[in-house]
XYZ file of C-alpha atoms in Angstrom:
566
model
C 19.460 -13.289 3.852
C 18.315 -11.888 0.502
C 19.960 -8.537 0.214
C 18.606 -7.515 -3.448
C 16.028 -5.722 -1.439
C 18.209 -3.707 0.272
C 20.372 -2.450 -3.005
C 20.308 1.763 -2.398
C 18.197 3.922 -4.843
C 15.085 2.418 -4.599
C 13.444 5.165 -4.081
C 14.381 7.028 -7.336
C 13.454 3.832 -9.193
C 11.897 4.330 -12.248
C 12.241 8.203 -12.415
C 13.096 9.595 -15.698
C 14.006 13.468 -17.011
C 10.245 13.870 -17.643
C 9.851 14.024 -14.019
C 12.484 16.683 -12.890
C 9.423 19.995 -13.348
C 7.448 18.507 -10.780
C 10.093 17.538 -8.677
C 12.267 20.712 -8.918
C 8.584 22.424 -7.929
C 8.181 20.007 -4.474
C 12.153 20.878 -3.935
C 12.229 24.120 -4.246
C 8.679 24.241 -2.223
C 10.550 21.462 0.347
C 13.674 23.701 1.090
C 11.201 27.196 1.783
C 9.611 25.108 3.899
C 12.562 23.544 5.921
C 14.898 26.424 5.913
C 12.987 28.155 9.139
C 11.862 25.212 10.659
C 14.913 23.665 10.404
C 16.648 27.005 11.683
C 14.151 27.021 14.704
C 14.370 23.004 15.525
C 18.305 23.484 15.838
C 17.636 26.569 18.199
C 15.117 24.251 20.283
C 17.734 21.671 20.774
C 20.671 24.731 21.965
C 22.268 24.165 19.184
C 23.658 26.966 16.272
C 21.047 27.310 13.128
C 23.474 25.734 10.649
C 23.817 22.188 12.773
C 19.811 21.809 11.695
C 20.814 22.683 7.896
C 23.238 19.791 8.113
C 20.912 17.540 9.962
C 18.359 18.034 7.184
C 21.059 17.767 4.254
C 22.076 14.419 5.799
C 18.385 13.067 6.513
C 17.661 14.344 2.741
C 20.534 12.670 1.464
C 20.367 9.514 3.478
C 16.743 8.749 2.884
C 17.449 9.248 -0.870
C 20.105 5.991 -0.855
C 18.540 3.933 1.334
C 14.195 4.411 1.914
C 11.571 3.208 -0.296
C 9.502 5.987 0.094
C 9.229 8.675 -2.799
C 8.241 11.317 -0.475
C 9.611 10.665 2.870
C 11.302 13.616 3.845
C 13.937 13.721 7.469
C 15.813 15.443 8.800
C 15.613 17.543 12.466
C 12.209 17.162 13.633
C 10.558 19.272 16.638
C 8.669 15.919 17.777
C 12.266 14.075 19.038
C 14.381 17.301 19.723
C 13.207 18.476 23.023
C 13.018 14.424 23.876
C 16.922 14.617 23.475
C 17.536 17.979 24.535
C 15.904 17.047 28.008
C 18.143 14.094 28.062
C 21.399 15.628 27.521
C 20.899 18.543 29.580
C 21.380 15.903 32.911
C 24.878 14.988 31.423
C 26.573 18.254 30.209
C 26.176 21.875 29.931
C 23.501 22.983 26.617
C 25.627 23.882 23.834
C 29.116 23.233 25.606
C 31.478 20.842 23.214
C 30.398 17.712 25.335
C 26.821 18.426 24.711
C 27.766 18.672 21.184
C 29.951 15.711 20.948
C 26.976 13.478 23.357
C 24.323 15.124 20.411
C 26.216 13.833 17.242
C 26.934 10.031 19.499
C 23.474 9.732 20.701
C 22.049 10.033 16.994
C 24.815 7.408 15.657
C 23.306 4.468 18.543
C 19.601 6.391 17.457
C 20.587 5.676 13.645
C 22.025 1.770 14.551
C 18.988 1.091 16.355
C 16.400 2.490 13.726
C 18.622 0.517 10.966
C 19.135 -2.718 12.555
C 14.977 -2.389 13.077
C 14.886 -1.780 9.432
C 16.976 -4.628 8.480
C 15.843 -7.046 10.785
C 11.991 -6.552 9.830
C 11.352 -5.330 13.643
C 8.364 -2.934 12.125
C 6.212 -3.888 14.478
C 7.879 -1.946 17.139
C 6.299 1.035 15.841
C 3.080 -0.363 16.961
C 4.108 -0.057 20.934
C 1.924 3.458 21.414
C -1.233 3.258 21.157
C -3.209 6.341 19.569
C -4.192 7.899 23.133
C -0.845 7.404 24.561
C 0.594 9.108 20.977
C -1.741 11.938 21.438
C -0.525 12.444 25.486
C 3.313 12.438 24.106
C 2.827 14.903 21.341
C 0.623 16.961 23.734
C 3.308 17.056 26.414
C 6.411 17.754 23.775
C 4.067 20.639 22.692
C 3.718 22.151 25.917
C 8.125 21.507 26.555
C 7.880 23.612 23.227
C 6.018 26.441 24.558
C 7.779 27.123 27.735
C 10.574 26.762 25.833
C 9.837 29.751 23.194
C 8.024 31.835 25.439
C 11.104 33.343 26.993
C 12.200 34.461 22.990
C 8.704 35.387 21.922
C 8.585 37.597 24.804
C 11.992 38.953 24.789
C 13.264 37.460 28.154
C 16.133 35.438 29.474
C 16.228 31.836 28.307
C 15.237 29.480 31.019
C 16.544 26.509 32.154
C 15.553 23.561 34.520
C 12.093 21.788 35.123
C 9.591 22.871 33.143
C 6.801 23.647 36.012
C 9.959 25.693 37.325
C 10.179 27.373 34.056
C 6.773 28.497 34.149
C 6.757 30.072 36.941
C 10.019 32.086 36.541
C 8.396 33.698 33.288
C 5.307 34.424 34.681
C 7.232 36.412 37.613
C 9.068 38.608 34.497
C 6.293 39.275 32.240
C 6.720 43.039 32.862
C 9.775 42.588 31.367
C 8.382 41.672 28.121
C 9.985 43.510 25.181
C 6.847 44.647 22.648
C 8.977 44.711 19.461
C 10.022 40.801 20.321
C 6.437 39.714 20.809
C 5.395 41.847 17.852
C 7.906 39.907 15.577
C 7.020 36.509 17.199
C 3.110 36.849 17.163
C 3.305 38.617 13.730
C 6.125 35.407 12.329
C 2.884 32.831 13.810
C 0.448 34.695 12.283
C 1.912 34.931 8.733
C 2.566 30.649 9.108
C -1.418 29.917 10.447
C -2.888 31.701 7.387
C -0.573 30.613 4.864
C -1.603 27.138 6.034
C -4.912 27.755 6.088
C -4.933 29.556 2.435
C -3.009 26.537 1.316
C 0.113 24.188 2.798
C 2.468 24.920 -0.243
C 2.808 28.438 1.106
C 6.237 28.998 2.819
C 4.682 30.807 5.222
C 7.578 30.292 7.661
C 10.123 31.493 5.179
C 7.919 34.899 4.183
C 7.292 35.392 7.676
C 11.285 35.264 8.381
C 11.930 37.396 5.558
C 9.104 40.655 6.583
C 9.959 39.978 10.716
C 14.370 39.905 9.281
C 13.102 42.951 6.921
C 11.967 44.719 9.866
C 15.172 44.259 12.387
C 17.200 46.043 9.397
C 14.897 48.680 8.473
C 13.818 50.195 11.921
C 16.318 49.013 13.824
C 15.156 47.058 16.117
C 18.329 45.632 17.572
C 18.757 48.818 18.796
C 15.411 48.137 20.715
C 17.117 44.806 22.364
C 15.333 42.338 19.599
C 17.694 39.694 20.253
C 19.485 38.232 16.761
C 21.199 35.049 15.698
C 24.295 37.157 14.359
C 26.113 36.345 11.400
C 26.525 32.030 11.105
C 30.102 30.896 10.260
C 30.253 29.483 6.568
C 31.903 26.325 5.474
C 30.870 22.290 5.716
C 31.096 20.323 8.474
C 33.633 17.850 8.733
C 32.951 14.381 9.063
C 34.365 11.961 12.032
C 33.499 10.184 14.942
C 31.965 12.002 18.043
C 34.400 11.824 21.133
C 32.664 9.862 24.045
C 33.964 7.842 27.090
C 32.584 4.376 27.629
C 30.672 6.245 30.717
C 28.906 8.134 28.403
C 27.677 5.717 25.832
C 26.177 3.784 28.494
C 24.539 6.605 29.860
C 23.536 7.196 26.559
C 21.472 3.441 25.865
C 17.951 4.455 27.226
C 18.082 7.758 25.986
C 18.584 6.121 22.378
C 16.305 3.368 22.623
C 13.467 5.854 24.078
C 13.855 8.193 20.912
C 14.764 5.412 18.605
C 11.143 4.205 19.246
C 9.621 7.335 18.868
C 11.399 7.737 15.598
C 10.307 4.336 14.531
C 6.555 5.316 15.572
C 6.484 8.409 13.326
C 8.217 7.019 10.609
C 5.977 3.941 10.185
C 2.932 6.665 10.220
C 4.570 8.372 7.671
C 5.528 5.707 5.187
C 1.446 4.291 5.750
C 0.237 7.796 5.411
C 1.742 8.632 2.019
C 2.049 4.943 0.307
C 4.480 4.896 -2.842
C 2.798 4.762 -6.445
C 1.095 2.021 -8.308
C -0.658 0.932 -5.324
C 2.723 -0.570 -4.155
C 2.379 -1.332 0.053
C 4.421 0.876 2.083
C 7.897 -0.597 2.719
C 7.983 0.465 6.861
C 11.415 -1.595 7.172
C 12.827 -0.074 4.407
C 12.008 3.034 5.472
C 13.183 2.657 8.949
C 16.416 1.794 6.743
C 16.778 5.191 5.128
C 15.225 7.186 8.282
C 18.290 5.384 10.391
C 21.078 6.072 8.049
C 20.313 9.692 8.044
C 20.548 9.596 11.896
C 23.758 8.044 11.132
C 25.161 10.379 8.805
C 23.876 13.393 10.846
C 25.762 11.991 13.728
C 29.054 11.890 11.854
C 28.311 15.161 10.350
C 27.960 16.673 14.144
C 25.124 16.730 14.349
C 21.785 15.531 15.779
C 19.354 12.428 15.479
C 16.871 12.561 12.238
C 13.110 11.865 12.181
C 10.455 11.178 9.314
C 8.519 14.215 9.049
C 4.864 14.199 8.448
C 4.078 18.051 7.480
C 7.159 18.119 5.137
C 6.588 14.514 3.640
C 3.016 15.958 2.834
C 4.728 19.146 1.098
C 6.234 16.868 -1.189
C 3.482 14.854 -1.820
C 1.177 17.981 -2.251
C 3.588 19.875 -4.483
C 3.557 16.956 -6.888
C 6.948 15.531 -6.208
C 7.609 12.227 -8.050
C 10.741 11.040 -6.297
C 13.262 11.582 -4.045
C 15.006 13.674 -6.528
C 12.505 16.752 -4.821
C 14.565 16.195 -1.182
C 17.982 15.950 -2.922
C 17.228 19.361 -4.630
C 16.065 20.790 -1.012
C 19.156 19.486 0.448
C 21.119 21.357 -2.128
C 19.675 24.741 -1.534
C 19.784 24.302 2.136
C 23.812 22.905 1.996
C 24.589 25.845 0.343
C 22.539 28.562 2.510
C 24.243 26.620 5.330
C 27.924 26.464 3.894
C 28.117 30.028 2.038
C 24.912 32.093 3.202
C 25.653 32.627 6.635
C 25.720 36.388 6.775
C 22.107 36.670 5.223
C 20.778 35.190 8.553
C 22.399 37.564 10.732
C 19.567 40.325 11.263
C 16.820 36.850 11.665
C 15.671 37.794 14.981
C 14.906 35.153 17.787
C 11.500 35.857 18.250
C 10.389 34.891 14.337
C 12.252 31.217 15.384
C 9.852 31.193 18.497
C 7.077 31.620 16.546
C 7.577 29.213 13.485
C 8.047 27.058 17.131
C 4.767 28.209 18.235
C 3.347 27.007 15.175
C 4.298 23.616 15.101
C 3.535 23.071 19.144
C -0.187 24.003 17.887
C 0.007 21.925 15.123
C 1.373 18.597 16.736
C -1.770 19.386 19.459
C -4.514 16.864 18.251
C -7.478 18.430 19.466
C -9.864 15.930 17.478
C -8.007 13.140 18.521
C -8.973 14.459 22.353
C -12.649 15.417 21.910
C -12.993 12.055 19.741
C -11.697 10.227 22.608
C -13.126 12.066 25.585
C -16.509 11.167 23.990
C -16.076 7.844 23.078
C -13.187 5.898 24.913
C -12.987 7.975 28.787
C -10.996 5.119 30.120
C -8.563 5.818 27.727
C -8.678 9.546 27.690
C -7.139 9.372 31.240
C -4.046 7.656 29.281
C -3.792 11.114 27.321
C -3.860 12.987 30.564
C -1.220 10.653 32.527
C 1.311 10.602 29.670
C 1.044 14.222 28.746
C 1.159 14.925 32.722
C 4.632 12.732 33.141
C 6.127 14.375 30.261
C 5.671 18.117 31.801
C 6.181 17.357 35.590
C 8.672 14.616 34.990
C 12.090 14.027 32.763
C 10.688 14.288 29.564
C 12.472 10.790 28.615
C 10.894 9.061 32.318
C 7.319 10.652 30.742
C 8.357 8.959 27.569
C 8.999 5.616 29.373
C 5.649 5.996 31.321
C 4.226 6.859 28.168
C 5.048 2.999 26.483
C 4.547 1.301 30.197
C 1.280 2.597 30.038
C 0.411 1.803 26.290
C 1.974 -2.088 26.814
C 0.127 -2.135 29.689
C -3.234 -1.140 28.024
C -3.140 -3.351 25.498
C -2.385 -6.063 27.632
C -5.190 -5.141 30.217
C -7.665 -5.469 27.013
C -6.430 -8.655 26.084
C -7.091 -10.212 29.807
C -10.494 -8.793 30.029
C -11.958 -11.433 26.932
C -13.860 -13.660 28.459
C -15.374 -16.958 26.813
C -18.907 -16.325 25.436
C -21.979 -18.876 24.755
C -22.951 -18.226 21.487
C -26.717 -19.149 20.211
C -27.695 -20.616 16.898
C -29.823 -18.510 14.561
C -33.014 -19.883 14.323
C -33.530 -21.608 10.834
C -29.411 -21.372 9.404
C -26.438 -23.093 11.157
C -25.112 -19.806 11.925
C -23.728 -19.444 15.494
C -23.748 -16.131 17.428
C -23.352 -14.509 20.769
C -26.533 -13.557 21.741
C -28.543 -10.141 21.434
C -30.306 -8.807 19.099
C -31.905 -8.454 16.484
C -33.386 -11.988 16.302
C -32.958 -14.347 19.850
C -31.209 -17.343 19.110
C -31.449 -21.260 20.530
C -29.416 -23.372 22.134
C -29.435 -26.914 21.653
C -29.992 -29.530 24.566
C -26.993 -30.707 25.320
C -24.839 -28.990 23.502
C -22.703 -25.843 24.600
C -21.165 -23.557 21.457
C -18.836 -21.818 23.207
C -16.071 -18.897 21.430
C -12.987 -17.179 22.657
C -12.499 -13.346 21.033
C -8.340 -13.082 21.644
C -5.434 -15.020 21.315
C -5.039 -17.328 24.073
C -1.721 -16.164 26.147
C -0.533 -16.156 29.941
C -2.372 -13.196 30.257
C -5.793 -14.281 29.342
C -5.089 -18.264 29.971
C -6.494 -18.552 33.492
C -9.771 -16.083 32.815
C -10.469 -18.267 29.261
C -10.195 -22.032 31.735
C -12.450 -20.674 34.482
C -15.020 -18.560 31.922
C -15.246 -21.851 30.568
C -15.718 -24.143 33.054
C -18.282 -22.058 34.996
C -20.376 -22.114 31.113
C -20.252 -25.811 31.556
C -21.007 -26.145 35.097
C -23.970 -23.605 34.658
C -25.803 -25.262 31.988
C -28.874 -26.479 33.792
C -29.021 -29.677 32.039
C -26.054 -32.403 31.156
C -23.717 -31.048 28.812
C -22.615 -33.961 26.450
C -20.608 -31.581 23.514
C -19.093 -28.432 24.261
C -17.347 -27.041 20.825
C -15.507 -24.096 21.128
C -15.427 -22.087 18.461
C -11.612 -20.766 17.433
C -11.695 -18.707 14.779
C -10.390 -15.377 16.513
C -7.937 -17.801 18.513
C -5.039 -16.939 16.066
C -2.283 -18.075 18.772
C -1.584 -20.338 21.842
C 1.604 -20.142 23.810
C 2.521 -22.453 26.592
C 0.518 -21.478 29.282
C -2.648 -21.194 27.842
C -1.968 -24.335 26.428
C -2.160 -26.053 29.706
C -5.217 -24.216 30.679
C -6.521 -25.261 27.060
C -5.551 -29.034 28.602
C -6.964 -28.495 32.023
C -10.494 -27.181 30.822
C -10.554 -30.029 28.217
C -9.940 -32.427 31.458
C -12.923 -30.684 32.727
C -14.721 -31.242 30.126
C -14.469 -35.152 30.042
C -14.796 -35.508 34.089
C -18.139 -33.730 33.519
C -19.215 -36.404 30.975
C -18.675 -33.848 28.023
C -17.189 -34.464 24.828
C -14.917 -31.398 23.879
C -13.852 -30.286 20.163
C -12.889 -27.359 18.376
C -14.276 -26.018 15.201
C -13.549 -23.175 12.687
C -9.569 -22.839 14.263
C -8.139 -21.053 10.735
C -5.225 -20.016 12.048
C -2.308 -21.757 10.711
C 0.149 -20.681 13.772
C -2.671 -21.758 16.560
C -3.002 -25.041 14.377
C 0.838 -25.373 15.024
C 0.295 -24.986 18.318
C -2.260 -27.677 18.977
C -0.150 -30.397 17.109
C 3.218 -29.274 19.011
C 1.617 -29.331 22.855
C 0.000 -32.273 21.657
C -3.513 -31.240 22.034
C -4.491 -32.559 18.515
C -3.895 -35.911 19.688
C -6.096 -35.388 23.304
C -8.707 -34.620 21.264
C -8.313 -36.096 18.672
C -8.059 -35.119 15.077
C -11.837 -36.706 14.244
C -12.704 -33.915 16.714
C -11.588 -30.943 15.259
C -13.677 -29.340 12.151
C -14.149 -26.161 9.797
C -17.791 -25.772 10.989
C -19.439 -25.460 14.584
C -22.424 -27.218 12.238
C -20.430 -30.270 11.160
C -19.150 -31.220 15.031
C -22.491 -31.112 16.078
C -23.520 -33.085 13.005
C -21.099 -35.688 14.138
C -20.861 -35.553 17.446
C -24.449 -33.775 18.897
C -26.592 -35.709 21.242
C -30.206 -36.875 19.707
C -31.390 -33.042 18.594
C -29.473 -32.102 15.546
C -29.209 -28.703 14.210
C -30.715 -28.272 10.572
C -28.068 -27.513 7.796
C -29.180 -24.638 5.574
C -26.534 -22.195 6.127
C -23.236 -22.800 5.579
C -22.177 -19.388 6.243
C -20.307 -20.062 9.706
């Protein structure tokens, strides 16, 4: 293997002191940003404010060595926290030093798995959800969000346990709600929607934090039970291995693999939604590289699995960042808050966390993404419904699993439905098409044009033989060339193969000559000389052109050639 590619820094390549305005602007816009969500992510997994801070320092930092992107920004992300909070939760108590110790092991395997992904060039993994089944997983993690923050918005007991559960235990206390809380909370979400809406470089979080913080200390509102986080111990974490049994790691394997593949699905979204400069492609593996090394180093720091985040990468990008330089500066500020500025949080009450929280449950919601779908693809608006449904009523990582089950098995329900097609020539070209309109096309005596939309695979095999064979046996007059046209046939594995042999068998018993034309795919070309249907057909039988087999091989009737288009 060629590791030049994989030499760290390549994501500050080419920056130079000209550069460090702009960046120090997207840093210093990067850490107002993060400093409350990252505060409010770390209280949505039960764990204390500074664990995010570190999680985000070590994402930064991470990223910065080992991704190609120049404005990738990780760290603790809202999308994979309650995934592994939910997880956990069924082996020890939230917050107790198992949980803790389970936290900073699970994002180590999270980190390996991302990374080996990287290395290994396994980017297409991040292509396992489809966009419904994406939308019904963000949908359900923003309703576990919700129920989760309502209980701090409105001042309550924190509740535990299934989330339908949950629901209803809040609803029963609502007359418990304390005013000043939801004041605090609503007023935290408002401040964040319209700073958004004014413009997404506003720290709205942060100046939120600050007035609701502002308020606890100047009316005393603690003294009006506005729950607080209390002063946060100073100092840096130390670095070491997480203490796990063998019991645990194992228990630990689907967990990881569930949220590594989430965290490979967002970060490959990421990296293709904000592209590096000069027109350069995206670098996915690369990325998946520096995303899984801050998991990692999070996980040695103790603390929790990393994720590429899409609002913060577009901060950067917005802001006029110019390199990875920006998150290193953010990193810096939030270390130090973290390590040495634990007593300025003390008075941040709970409720402004829940809010920020609120926030970003809205925002992950993709209400075009629904209506666009409702109206155009129903089928597959029921695969929003059924995922988000799994991922509220069930474990949220079983909803997860559903969630991929059902996106595999979507895509390979689409791929069985193709079904061979008789394609007609366009009057006066060469051009072959399936029929319709505009213009009705002919069909030759004797001749059947026949096409195949898919790759042929096991699970189309048997539908593309019999689709075929009934075309053959339908034709109301003797068939003597059927030519099946290959160019979307960009694959053949072994059983299609033999139903590629079998129809061709057909084919001959029916007194038909059989040959392919326009098959431009080099690894389905492969695959005709290695299950040696080259040489049943025979090489003078395949061609570039559906024109030039029936040139060759038609019966008396020849097609004209004007058009060499197809």
């Amino acid at each position: 293997m060629n590791w030049t590619p994989w030499l760290p820094l390549r994501a500050l390549s080419g920056w130079t002191p000209r550069d460090l305005n702009r960046d120090l602007v997207a840093g210093l816009t990067l850490a107002a940003i993060a400093i409350p969500e990252q505060m409010a992510t770390a209280r949505l997994g039960g764990f204390a404010p500074e664990i995010g801070f570190f999680a985000f320092v070590a994402g930064s930092v991470a990223f910065a060595l080992f991704g190609a992107n120049r404005h990738l920004s990780a760290g603790a992300d809202s999308t994979i926290t309650p995934l592994f909070a939910g997880g956990l939760a069924v082996l020890a108590a939230s917050g107790s030093p198992h949980y803790l110790a389970l936290a900073s092991m699970l994002a180590l395997m999270v980190g390996l798995i991302v990374t080996l992904s990287g290395v290994f060039r396994l980017g297409w993994v991040a292509d396992l959800l489809s966009v419904p089944v994406t939308t019904g997983f963000l949908a359900g993690i923003a309703v576990h969000i919700i129920v989760s923050q309502l209980p701090g918005l409105l001042g309550l007991p924190a509740e535990n346990g299934e989330t339908v559960r949950r629901i209803g235990e809040i609803a029963g206390n609502l007359h418990l709600t304390n005013p000043w809380s939801l004041g605090l909370g609503l007023g935290v979400f408002g401040t964040v929607f319209c700073a958004e809406r004014i413009s997404a470089r506003i720290p709205g979080a942060l100046i939120g934090m600050v007035l609701a913080t502002s308020a606890v200390a100047v009316f005393g509102l603690r003294d009006r039970g506005v729950e607080v986080l209390g002063a946060l111990p100073n100092g840096l974490p130390q670095a070491g291995l997480p203490f796990a049994s063998p019991g645990d790691v194992q228990a630990l394997v689907p967990l990881a693999l569930l949220i590594a593949i989430v965290v490979m699905v967002q970060t490959a979204a990421t990296s293709r939604s904000f592209a590096p400069q000069q027109g350069d492609a995206p670098d996915v593996n690369r990325d998946f590289v520096g995303v899984g090394a801050g998991s990692i180093a999070s996980g040695l720091f103790g603390a929790f699995a990393v994720n590429a985040s899409p609002p913060r990468t577009a901060i950067v990008s917005q802001s006029g960042g110019r390199s990875q330089v920006a998150g290193l500066l953010a990193a810096a500020i939030v270390l130090a808050l973290g390590a040495f500025g634990g007593g300025l949080l003390a008075d941040v009450p709970q409720a402004a966390l829940a809010g920020v929280l609120l926030f970003v449950a809205q925002h992950i919601l993709r209400w075009k993404v629904f209506a666009n779908v409702y109206r155009q693809a129903p089928v597959e608006f029921a695969l929003i419904l059924i995922t988000m449904a799994a991922i509220v009523v069930l474990p949220i990582e079983t909803g997860v699993a559903i969630g991929i089950g059902l996106s595999l098995l979507h895509g390979i329900w689409s791929a069985t439905q193709t079904q061979p097609i008789e394609l007609e020539q366009v009057p006066g070209t060469s051009v072959w098409w399936p029929p319709g309109e505009p213009a009705a096309g002919e069909q030759l005596p004797g001749v059947l044009v026949a096409a195949f939309q898919a790759p042929l695979s096991f699970v189309n095999a048997d539908r593309f033989k019999r689709g075929l064979v009934d075309l053959v046996d339908a034709r109301s007059e003797s068939v003597k060339l059927v030519v099946l046209e290959a160019s979307n046939i960009v694959e053949i594995d072994y059983t299609a193969a033999q139903a590629l042999v079998e129809t061709i068998t057909h084919c001959r018993k029916a007194g038909a000559i059989f040959a392919i034309a326009r098959m431009e795919s080099l690894r389905a070309q492969a695959a005709l000389a290695r299950f040696g249907i080259a040489d049943l057909i025979g090489p003078q039988r395949i061609f570039h052109s559906v024109d030039a087999a029936i040139r060759a091989l038609g019966p008396d009737q020849q097609p004209q050639q004007q058009d060499k288009t197809k």
